[in-house]
Amino acid sequence: MNMRLEKEEREFAKWILEVGDGTADTILSHTSSNEEGEQIVVDQRFMIPSTDKPHEALAAAAYPDFLHNYRNKKYLTERAVLTPTNSTVHELNAYMLSQVPSQAKEYLSSDSVELEATPEDD
């Protein structure tokens, strides 16, 4: 791994921990109702430019060359997208699955199985 990339990954990991611990740099801000609050300062390197296709932009940033790598387990396990809500996760998952050039299959599972009653159980 190249040293510059390793340093950037360490810096990003440190920043993520600071966000989670509530110690990341913040700035004062005012909401539309003029309430005072704080916003976390995000380094521009971690920002994705605003676009009319946000799912596509996020997917391209987190999963470059996805169509050639979607079957590669190592490629997939080296990447993650964190979102504040499950609805955003579902939207992004739907977009990513729509990019895979094959028919989707749904596999159902169960946490427990109810056994069918037999005459001997009565």
Coordinates of C-alpha atoms in Angstrom, one line a residue:
M1 CA 0.0 0.0 0.0
N2 CA 1.3 3.4 -0.8
M3 CA 2.3 5.5 2.2
R4 CA 0.2 8.6 1.3
L5 CA -2.9 6.4 1.0
E6 CA -2.2 4.7 4.3
K7 CA -1.8 8.1 6.0
E8 CA -5.1 9.3 4.6
E9 CA -6.9 6.2 5.8
R10 CA -5.5 6.7 9.3
E11 CA -6.6 10.3 9.2
F12 CA -10.1 9.3 8.1
A13 CA -10.4 6.6 10.7
K14 CA -9.3 9.1 13.4
W15 CA -11.9 11.6 12.2
I16 CA -14.7 9.0 12.2
L17 CA -13.8 8.1 15.8
E18 CA -13.9 11.8 16.7
V19 CA -17.3 12.2 15.1
G20 CA -18.6 9.1 17.0
D21 CA -17.1 10.4 20.3
G22 CA -18.5 13.9 19.8
T23 CA -15.0 15.5 19.7
A24 CA -14.8 16.4 16.0
D25 CA -14.3 20.0 15.1
T26 CA -17.5 21.9 14.9
I27 CA -18.7 25.4 13.8
L28 CA -21.7 27.4 15.2
S29 CA -24.6 27.5 12.8
H30 CA -28.2 28.9 12.8
T31 CA -31.2 27.0 11.6
S32 CA -34.0 28.5 9.5
S33 CA -35.9 29.2 12.7
N34 CA -32.8 31.1 13.9
E35 CA -31.9 28.5 16.5
E36 CA -28.2 28.1 17.3
G37 CA -26.5 24.8 16.8
E38 CA -23.3 23.1 15.8
Q39 CA -22.2 21.5 12.5
I40 CA -19.4 19.0 12.2
V41 CA -16.5 20.3 10.0
V42 CA -16.0 17.8 7.2
D43 CA -12.8 17.8 5.2
Q44 CA -13.5 18.5 1.5
R45 CA -11.6 15.3 0.6
F46 CA -14.6 13.4 2.1
M47 CA -17.2 15.4 0.3
I48 CA -19.1 14.3 -2.9
P49 CA -20.1 17.2 -5.1
S50 CA -23.8 18.0 -5.1
T51 CA -25.6 16.5 -8.1
D52 CA -29.1 15.7 -9.3
K53 CA -28.2 12.0 -9.1
P54 CA -26.9 11.6 -5.6
H55 CA -27.1 7.8 -5.5
E56 CA -25.1 7.5 -8.6
A57 CA -22.5 10.0 -7.3
L58 CA -22.2 8.2 -4.0
A59 CA -21.9 4.8 -5.6
A60 CA -19.3 6.0 -8.0
A61 CA -17.2 7.5 -5.2
A62 CA -17.5 4.5 -2.8
Y63 CA -17.5 1.7 -5.5
P64 CA -15.5 2.9 -8.5
D65 CA -15.7 0.5 -11.5
F66 CA -18.5 -1.4 -9.7
L67 CA -19.7 -3.2 -12.9
H68 CA -16.3 -4.9 -13.2
N69 CA -16.0 -5.7 -9.6
Y70 CA -19.4 -6.5 -8.1
R71 CA -18.6 -10.2 -7.9
N72 CA -15.2 -9.6 -6.2
K73 CA -15.6 -10.3 -2.5
K74 CA -12.4 -8.5 -1.6
Y75 CA -13.5 -5.4 -3.5
L76 CA -16.9 -5.3 -1.7
T77 CA -15.5 -6.0 1.8
E78 CA -13.0 -3.1 1.5
R79 CA -15.8 -0.6 1.1
A80 CA -18.8 0.7 3.1
V81 CA -21.3 3.5 3.1
L82 CA -22.6 4.8 6.4
T83 CA -25.9 6.6 6.4
P84 CA -28.0 8.2 9.1
T85 CA -31.2 6.4 8.2
N86 CA -32.3 3.0 7.1
S87 CA -34.4 4.5 4.3
T88 CA -31.2 5.9 2.8
V89 CA -29.6 2.4 3.0
H90 CA -32.6 0.9 1.2
E91 CA -32.5 3.6 -1.5
L92 CA -28.8 3.1 -2.1
N93 CA -29.1 -0.7 -2.0
A94 CA -31.9 -0.5 -4.6
Y95 CA -29.7 1.7 -6.8
M96 CA -26.7 -0.6 -6.5
L97 CA -28.8 -3.7 -7.2
S98 CA -30.3 -2.0 -10.3
Q99 CA -26.7 -1.7 -11.7
V100 CA -26.0 -5.5 -11.5
P101 CA -26.6 -6.9 -15.0
S102 CA -28.7 -10.0 -13.9
Q103 CA -32.1 -11.0 -12.6
A104 CA -32.5 -10.4 -8.9
K105 CA -33.5 -13.3 -6.6
E106 CA -35.0 -13.0 -3.2
Y107 CA -34.1 -15.6 -0.6
L108 CA -36.3 -15.8 2.5
S109 CA -35.3 -17.1 5.9
S110 CA -36.8 -17.6 9.3
D111 CA -35.6 -17.0 12.8
S112 CA -37.6 -20.0 14.0
V113 CA -39.6 -22.8 12.6
E114 CA -43.0 -23.9 13.9
L115 CA -43.3 -27.7 13.7
E116 CA -46.4 -29.1 12.2
A117 CA -48.6 -30.8 14.7
T118 CA -49.0 -34.6 14.3
P119 CA -51.9 -36.8 15.5
E120 CA -49.5 -38.2 18.2
D121 CA -49.1 -34.7 19.7
D122 CA -52.8 -34.6 20.7

